[in-house]
C-alpha atoms as an extended CHARMM CRD file, in Angstrom:
* protein
*
        65  EXT
         1         1  MET       CA             -4.6460000000       40.6800000000       96.7840000000  PROA      1               0.0000000000
         2         2  ALA       CA             -7.8610000000       40.1520000000       94.7910000000  PROA      2               0.0000000000
         3         3  PHE       CA             -9.1410000000       42.6440000000       92.2340000000  PROA      3               0.0000000000
         4         4  GLN       CA            -12.1650000000       44.5520000000       93.5400000000  PROA      4               0.0000000000
         5         5  ILE       CA            -14.2940000000       46.9460000000       91.4710000000  PROA      5               0.0000000000
         6         6  LYS       CA            -14.6000000000       50.4470000000       92.9850000000  PROA      6               0.0000000000
         7         7  SER       CA            -16.5900000000       53.5460000000       92.0440000000  PROA      7               0.0000000000
         8         8  ASP       CA            -14.7650000000       55.5880000000       89.3790000000  PROA      8               0.0000000000
         9         9  LYS       CA            -14.6740000000       59.3010000000       90.1030000000  PROA      9               0.0000000000
        10        10  LYS       CA            -11.2530000000       60.5880000000       88.9280000000  PROA      10              0.0000000000
        11        11  ASP       CA             -9.6940000000       63.2630000000       86.7430000000  PROA      11              0.0000000000
        12        12  SER       CA             -9.0030000000       61.8000000000       83.3030000000  PROA      12              0.0000000000
        13        13  GLU       CA             -7.6260000000       62.2030000000       79.7850000000  PROA      13              0.0000000000
        14        14  THR       CA             -9.0910000000       60.6550000000       76.6310000000  PROA      14              0.0000000000
        15        15  LYS       CA             -7.2390000000       57.8420000000       74.8350000000  PROA      15              0.0000000000
        16        16  SER       CA             -8.5250000000       55.6260000000       72.0340000000  PROA      16              0.0000000000
        17        17  ILE       CA             -8.0790000000       51.8760000000       72.3740000000  PROA      17              0.0000000000
        18        18  ARG       CA             -9.5360000000       48.8600000000       70.5860000000  PROA      18              0.0000000000
        19        19  PHE       CA            -10.8220000000       45.8230000000       72.4580000000  PROA      19              0.0000000000
        20        20  PRO       CA            -11.7930000000       42.4210000000       71.0770000000  PROA      20              0.0000000000
        21        21  LYS       CA            -15.5890000000       42.0850000000       71.0420000000  PROA      21              0.0000000000
        22        22  LYS       CA            -15.5000000000       39.0630000000       73.3570000000  PROA      22              0.0000000000
        23        23  LEU       CA            -13.4770000000       41.0310000000       75.9350000000  PROA      23              0.0000000000
        24        24  ILE       CA            -15.9610000000       43.9060000000       75.7770000000  PROA      24              0.0000000000
        25        25  GLU       CA            -18.7940000000       41.4390000000       76.4000000000  PROA      25              0.0000000000
        26        26  ARG       CA            -16.9610000000       39.9530000000       79.4040000000  PROA      26              0.0000000000
        27        27  ILE       CA            -16.2390000000       43.3870000000       80.8840000000  PROA      27              0.0000000000
        28        28  GLU       CA            -19.8130000000       44.5660000000       80.3930000000  PROA      28              0.0000000000
        29        29  ALA       CA            -21.0960000000       41.4090000000       82.0990000000  PROA      29              0.0000000000
        30        30  ALA       CA            -18.6930000000       41.9300000000       85.0210000000  PROA      30              0.0000000000
        31        31  ILE       CA            -19.7560000000       45.5390000000       85.6220000000  PROA      31              0.0000000000
        32        32  GLN       CA            -23.5030000000       44.9430000000       85.4360000000  PROA      32              0.0000000000
        33        33  GLU       CA            -25.1320000000       45.9960000000       88.6990000000  PROA      33              0.0000000000
        34        34  GLN       CA            -21.8560000000       47.6840000000       89.7520000000  PROA      34              0.0000000000
        35        35  ASP       CA            -21.3350000000       51.4070000000       90.3530000000  PROA      35              0.0000000000
        36        36  VAL       CA            -18.6090000000       51.6550000000       87.6960000000  PROA      36              0.0000000000
        37        37  THR       CA            -18.3460000000       52.5800000000       84.0330000000  PROA      37              0.0000000000
        38        38  PHE       CA            -16.5480000000       50.5780000000       81.3560000000  PROA      38              0.0000000000
        39        39  THR       CA            -13.7130000000       53.1300000000       81.4740000000  PROA      39              0.0000000000
        40        40  GLY       CA            -13.5530000000       52.9550000000       85.2570000000  PROA      40              0.0000000000
        41        41  PHE       CA            -13.2890000000       49.1780000000       85.1910000000  PROA      41              0.0000000000
        42        42  VAL       CA            -10.5440000000       49.1870000000       82.5510000000  PROA      42              0.0000000000
        43        43  THR       CA             -8.6100000000       51.8460000000       84.4690000000  PROA      43              0.0000000000
        44        44  GLN       CA             -8.8310000000       49.8510000000       87.6950000000  PROA      44              0.0000000000
        45        45  ALA       CA             -7.8460000000       46.6320000000       85.9310000000  PROA      45              0.0000000000
        46        46  CYS       CA             -4.7850000000       48.3320000000       84.4130000000  PROA      46              0.0000000000
        47        47  GLU       CA             -3.7670000000       49.8160000000       87.7790000000  PROA      47              0.0000000000
        48        48  TYR       CA             -4.1560000000       46.4030000000       89.4110000000  PROA      48              0.0000000000
        49        49  ALA       CA             -2.0690000000       44.7300000000       86.6970000000  PROA      49              0.0000000000
        50        50  LEU       CA              0.6820000000       47.3430000000       86.9560000000  PROA      50              0.0000000000
        51        51  ASP       CA              0.7720000000       47.2310000000       90.7610000000  PROA      51              0.0000000000
        52        52  ASN       CA              1.0210000000       43.4610000000       90.7770000000  PROA      52              0.0000000000
        53        53  MET       CA              3.5380000000       43.3650000000       87.9490000000  PROA      53              0.0000000000
        54        54  ILE       CA              5.7950000000       45.6910000000       89.9580000000  PROA      54              0.0000000000
        55        55  GLU       CA              5.3350000000       43.6080000000       93.1160000000  PROA      55              0.0000000000
        56        56  ASN       CA              6.1240000000       40.4020000000       91.2390000000  PROA      56              0.0000000000
        57        57  ASP       CA              9.1730000000       42.0060000000       89.6140000000  PROA      57              0.0000000000
        58        58  LYS       CA             10.4520000000       43.1280000000       93.0410000000  PROA      58              0.0000000000
        59        59  ASN       CA              9.8520000000       39.6660000000       94.4930000000  PROA      59              0.0000000000
        60        60  ASP       CA             11.7690000000       38.0530000000       91.6310000000  PROA      60              0.0000000000
        61        61  LYS       CA             14.7240000000       40.4140000000       92.1750000000  PROA      61              0.0000000000
        62        62  ASN       CA             14.7460000000       39.6420000000       95.9220000000  PROA      62              0.0000000000
        63        63  LYS       CA             14.9080000000       35.9080000000       95.1670000000  PROA      63              0.0000000000
        64        64  GLU       CA             18.0580000000       36.4600000000       93.0800000000  PROA      64              0.0000000000
        65        65  ASP       CA             19.9650000000       38.1050000000       95.9750000000  PROA      65              0.0000000000
């Protein structure tokens, strides 16, 4: 499943996080001309990573059985 950027209209809570400047530049370039904020992109990227990490973990456990 490929990562796709979606519009970001969700309830939220504020957290502070530091990003390397180069990563910020890459994210900002990726979201140009998209209907998404920096926060929305980071949220979606984290959700995607977690969903795929869980899927990969489940697949690894199934291989062991």
